[in-house]
Coordinates of C-alpha atoms and ligand atoms in Angstrom, one line a residue:
X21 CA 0.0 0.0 0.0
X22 CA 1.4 3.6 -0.7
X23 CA 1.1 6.3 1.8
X24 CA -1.3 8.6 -0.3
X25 CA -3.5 5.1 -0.4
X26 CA -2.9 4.7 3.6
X27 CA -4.4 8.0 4.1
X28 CA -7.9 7.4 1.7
X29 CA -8.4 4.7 3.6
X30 CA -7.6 6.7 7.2
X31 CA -10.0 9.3 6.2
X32 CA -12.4 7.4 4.9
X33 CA -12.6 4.7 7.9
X34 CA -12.7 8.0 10.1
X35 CA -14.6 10.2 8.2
X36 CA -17.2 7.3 8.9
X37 CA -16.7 6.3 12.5
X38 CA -16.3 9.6 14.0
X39 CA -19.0 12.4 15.1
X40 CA -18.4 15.6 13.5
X41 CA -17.6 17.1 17.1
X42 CA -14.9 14.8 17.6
X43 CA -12.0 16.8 15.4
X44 CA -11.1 16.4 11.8
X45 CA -10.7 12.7 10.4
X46 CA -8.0 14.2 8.0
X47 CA -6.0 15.4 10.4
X48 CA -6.2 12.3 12.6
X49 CA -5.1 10.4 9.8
X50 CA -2.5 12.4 8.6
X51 CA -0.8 12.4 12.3
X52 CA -0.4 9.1 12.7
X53 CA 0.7 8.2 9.3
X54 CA 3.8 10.9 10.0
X55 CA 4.1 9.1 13.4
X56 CA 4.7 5.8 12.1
X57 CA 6.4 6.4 9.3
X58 CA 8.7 9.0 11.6
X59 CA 8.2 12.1 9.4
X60 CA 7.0 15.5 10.1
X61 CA 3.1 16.0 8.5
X62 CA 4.0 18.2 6.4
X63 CA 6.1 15.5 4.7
X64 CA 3.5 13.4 4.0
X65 CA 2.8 14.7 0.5
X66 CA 6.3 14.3 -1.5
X67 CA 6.1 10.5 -0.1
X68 CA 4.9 8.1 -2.7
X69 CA 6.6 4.9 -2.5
X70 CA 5.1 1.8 -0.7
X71 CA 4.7 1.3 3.0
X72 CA 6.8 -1.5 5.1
X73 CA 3.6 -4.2 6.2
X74 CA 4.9 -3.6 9.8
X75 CA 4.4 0.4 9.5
X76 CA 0.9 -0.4 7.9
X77 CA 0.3 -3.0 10.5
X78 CA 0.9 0.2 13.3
X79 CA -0.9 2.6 11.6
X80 CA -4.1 0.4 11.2
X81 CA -3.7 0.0 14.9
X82 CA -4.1 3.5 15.3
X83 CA -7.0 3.7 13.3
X84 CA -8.7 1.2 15.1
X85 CA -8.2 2.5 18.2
X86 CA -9.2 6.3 17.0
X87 CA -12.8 4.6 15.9
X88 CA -13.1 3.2 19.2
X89 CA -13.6 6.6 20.4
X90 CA -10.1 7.0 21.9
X91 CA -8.3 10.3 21.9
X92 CA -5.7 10.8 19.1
X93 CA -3.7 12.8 21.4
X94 CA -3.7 9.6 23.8
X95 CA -3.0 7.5 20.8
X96 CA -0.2 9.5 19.7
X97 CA 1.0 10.5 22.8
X98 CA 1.4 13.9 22.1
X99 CA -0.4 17.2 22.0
X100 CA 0.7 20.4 20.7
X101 CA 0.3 23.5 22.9
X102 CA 1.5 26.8 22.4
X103 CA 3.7 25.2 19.6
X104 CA 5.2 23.1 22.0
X105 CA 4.5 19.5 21.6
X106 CA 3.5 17.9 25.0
X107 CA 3.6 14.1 25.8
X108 CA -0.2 13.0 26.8
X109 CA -0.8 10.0 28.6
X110 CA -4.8 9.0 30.2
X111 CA -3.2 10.1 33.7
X112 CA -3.5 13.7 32.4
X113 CA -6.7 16.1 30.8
X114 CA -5.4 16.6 27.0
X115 CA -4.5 20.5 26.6
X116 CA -7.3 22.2 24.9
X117 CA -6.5 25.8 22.7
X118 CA -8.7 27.5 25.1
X119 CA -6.5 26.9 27.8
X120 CA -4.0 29.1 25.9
X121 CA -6.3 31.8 27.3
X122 CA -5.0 31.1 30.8
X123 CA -1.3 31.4 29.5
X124 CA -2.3 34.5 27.5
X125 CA -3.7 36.1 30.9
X126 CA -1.2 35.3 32.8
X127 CA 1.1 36.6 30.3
X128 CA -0.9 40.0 30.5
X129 CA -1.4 40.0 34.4
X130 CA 2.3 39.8 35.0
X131 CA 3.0 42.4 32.4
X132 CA 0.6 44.7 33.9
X133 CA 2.4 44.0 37.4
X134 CA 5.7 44.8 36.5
X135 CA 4.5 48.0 34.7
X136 CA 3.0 48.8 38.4
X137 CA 6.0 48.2 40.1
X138 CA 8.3 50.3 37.3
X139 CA 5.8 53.5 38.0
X140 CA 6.2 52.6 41.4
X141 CA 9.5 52.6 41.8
X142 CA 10.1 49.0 43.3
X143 CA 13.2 47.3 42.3
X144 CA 13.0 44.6 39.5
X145 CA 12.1 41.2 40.9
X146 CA 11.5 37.3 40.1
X147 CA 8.3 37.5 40.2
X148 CA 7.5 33.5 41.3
X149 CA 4.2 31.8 39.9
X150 CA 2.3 29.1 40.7
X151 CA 0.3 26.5 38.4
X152 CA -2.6 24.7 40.7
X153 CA -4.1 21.3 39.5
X154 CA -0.9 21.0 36.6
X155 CA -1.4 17.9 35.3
X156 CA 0.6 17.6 31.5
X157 CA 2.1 20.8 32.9
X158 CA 1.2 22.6 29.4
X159 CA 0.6 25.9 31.8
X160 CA 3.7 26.4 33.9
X161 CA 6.2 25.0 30.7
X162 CA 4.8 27.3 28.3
X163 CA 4.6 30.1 30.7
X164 CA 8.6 29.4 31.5
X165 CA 9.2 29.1 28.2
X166 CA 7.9 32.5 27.3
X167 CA 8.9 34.5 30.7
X168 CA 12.1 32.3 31.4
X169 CA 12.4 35.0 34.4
X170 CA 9.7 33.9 36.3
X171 CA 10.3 31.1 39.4
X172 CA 8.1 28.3 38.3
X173 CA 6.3 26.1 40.2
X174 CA 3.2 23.8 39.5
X175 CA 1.4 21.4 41.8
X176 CA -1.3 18.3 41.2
X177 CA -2.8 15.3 43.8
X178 CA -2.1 12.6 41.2
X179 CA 1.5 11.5 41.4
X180 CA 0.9 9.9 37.5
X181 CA -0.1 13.3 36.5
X182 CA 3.1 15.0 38.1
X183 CA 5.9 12.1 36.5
X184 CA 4.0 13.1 33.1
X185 CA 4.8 17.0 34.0
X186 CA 8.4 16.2 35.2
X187 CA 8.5 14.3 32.0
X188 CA 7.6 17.6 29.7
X189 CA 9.8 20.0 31.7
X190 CA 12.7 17.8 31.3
X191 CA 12.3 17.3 27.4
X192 CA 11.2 21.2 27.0
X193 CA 12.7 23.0 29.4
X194 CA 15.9 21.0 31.1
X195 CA 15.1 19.5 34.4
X196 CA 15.1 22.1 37.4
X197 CA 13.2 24.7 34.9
X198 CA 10.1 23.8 37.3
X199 CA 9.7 23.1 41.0
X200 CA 7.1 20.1 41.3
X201 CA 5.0 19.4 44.3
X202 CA 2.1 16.9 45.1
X203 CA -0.1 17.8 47.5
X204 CA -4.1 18.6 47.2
X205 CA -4.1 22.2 46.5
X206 CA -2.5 24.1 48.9
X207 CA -2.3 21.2 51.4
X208 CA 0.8 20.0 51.2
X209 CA 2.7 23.2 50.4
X210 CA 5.7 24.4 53.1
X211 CA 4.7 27.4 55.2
X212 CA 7.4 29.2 54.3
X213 CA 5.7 29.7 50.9
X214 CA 2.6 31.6 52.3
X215 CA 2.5 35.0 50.8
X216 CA 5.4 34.2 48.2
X217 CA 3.5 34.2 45.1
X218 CA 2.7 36.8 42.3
X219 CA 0.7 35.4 40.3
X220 CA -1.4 31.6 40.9
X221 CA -3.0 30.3 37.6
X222 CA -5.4 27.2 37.5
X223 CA -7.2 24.9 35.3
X224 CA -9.1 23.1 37.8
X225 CA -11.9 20.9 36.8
X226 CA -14.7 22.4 36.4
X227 CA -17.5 20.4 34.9
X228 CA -20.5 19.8 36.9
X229 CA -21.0 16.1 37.1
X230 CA -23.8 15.6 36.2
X231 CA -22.8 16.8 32.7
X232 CA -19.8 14.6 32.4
X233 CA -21.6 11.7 30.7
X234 CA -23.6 13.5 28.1
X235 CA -20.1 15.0 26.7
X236 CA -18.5 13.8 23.6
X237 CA -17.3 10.1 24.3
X238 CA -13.4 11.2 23.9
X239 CA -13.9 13.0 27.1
X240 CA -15.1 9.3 28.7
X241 CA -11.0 8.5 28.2
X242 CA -9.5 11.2 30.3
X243 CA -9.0 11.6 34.3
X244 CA -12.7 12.4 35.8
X245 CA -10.9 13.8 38.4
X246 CA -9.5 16.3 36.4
X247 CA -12.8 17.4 35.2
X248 CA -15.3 17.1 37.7
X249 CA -16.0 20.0 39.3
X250 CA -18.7 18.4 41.6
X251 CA -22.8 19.5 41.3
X252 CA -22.1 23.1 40.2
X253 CA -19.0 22.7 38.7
X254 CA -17.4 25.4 41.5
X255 CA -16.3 22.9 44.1
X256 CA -12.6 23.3 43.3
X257 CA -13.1 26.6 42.6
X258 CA -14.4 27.9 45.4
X259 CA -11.7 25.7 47.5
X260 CA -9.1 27.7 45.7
X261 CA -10.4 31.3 46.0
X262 CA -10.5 30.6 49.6
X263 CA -7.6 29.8 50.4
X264 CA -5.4 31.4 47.5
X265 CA -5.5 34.8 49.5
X266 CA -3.0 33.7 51.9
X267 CA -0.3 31.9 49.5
X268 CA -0.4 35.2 47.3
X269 CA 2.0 38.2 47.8
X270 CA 0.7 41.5 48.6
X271 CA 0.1 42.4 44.7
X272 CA -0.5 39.0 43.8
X273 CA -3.0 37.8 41.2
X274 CA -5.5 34.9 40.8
X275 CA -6.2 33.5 37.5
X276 CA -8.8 30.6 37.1
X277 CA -10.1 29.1 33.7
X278 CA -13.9 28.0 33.7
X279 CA -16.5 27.6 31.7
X280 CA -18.7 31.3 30.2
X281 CA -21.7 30.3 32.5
X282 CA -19.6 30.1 35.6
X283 CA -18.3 33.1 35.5
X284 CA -21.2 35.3 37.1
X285 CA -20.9 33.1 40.0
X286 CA -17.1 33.1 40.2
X287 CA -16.9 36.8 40.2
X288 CA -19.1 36.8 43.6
X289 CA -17.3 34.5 45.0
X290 CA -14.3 36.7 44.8
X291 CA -15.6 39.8 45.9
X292 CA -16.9 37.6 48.5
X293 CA -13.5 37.4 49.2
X294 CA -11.9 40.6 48.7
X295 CA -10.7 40.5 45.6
X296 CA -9.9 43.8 43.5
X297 CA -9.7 44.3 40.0
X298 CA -11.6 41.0 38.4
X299 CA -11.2 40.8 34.7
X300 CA -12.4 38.3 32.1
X301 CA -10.3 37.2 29.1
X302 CA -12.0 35.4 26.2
X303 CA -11.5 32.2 24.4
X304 CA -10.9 31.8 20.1
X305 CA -14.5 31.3 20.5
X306 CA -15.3 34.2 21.9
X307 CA -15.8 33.1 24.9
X308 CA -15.2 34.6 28.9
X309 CA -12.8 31.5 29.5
X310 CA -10.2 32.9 32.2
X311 CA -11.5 35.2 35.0
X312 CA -8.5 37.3 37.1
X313 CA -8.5 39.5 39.8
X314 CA -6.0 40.7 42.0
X315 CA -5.7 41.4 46.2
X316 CA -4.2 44.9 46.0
X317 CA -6.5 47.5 45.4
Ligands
LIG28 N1 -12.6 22.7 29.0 C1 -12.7 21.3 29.4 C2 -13.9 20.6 28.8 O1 -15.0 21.2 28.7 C3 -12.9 21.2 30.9 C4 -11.6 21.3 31.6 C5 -11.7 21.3 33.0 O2 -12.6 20.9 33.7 N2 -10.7 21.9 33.6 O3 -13.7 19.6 28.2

């Protein structure tokens, strides 16, 4: 079989298997053709010669397993965020483009901090920042990678999540780039750290439960627990506006993605708690994705 015969037949067995929600067949098929045969995508076209039967074999097998419903990021093991390409296993929630709006944000927040601090007169710092409920660790890497000035640190509960982070920051950033800890939010973190941070971005779940099954079927594959944001959807939420306060520095910032319909609710809850300056950043869909706001006046 040829390649440009490998990928009619991808298409087509997608095309036919999968819902129109569920992502492109196309590209599904395209990425794991250039995965098996060990060739960038883009590649695909100028090859026209026949396929080995054990590359064909492989590249069936991903097929098969994309129309059982299973995530091609899981299949591939990789996801592309921020142009970075991430390693994705079922221990972790796949990075979705909308979650680029919480690196976009936090990109902004800490801009608009240091520009602060400039008119204020305050000496240049490190400003250190936090990534709650990590999991791939697409947040805090693509954040470091950006703003290698910052002091990164990222924390999950699931150990599996965390040895898939360590994995990412080792491969795109050099080991040490990130400071890992385990611990269920704020939990397990040091006292010394209270009041250290500038700036503590999350992506924590955030679907209501009841909801979970109705979603596409690819979402069946990935952690529950990092999408189940109990009966309203807020339960992690509100855990983490409580408590953030006291782990942020005296300008620090809090940055949480959630869902459009949330955010009327979220934006009581912090003023419920004293926070200043609440801003919302939409998603490529237009969306209020990210909600911000700030414990200095
Ligand atoms: N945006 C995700 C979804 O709807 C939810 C992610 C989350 O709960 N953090 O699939």
């Amino acid at each position: 079989m040829t390649v440009r015969a490998a990928l009619t037949e991808g298409k087509a067995r997608l095309s036919h298997a999968l819902d129109r929600a569920a992502g492109s067949p196309a590209l599904d098929a395209e990425l794991f053709l250039a995965s098996v045969l060990g060739v960038e995508r883009s590649r695909l076209i100028i090859l026209d010669g026949e396929m080995e039967t054990e590359a064909i074999t492989r590249y069936r097998d991903c097929l098969a397993r994309r129309e059982a419903g299973e995530p091609a990021a899981y299949i591939l093991g990789r996801r592309e965020f921020r142009a970075l390409p991430f390693t994705v296993s079922p221990a972790v929630l796949i990075p979705r483009p909308d979650t680029e709006t919480l690196v976009e944000a936090a990109l902004d927040v800490l801009a608009a901090r240091e520009q602060r601090r400039r008119a204020a007169g305050d000496r240049p710092e490190t400003p250190r920042v936090l990534d709650l409920c990590t999991g791939s660790g697409a947040v805090i890497i693509s954040l470091k990678h950006e703003r290698p000035d910052i002091a990164a640190y990222a924390s999950d509960i699931a150990p599996e999540a965390l040895s898939v982070a360590r994995e990412n920051e080792r491969r795109l950033l050099g080991a040490g780039a990130v400071r890992f800890l385990q611990s269920d939010l704020f939990a397990g973190f040091p006292g010394e750290a209270r009041e250290g941070f500038a700036l503590i971005a999350a992506n924590p779940p955030y679907v209501e439960s009841a909801r979970i099954p109705r979603l596409q079927r690819e979402i069946l594959w990935e952690p529950r627990a990092a999408l189940d944001g109990g009966a309203d959807g807020l339960a992690l939420i509100r855990r983490i506006i409580a408590e953030a306060p006291s782990w942020l520095d005296g300008e620090g910032s809090l940055l949480l993605e959630a869902d459009s319909a949330q955010m009327p609710g979220i934006r009581a809850l912090l003023a419920e708690r004293g926070f200043f300056r609440v801003q919302t950043y939409r998603d490529l869909a237009g969306r209020e994705r990210v909600i911000a706001g700030g414990i200095k006046q």
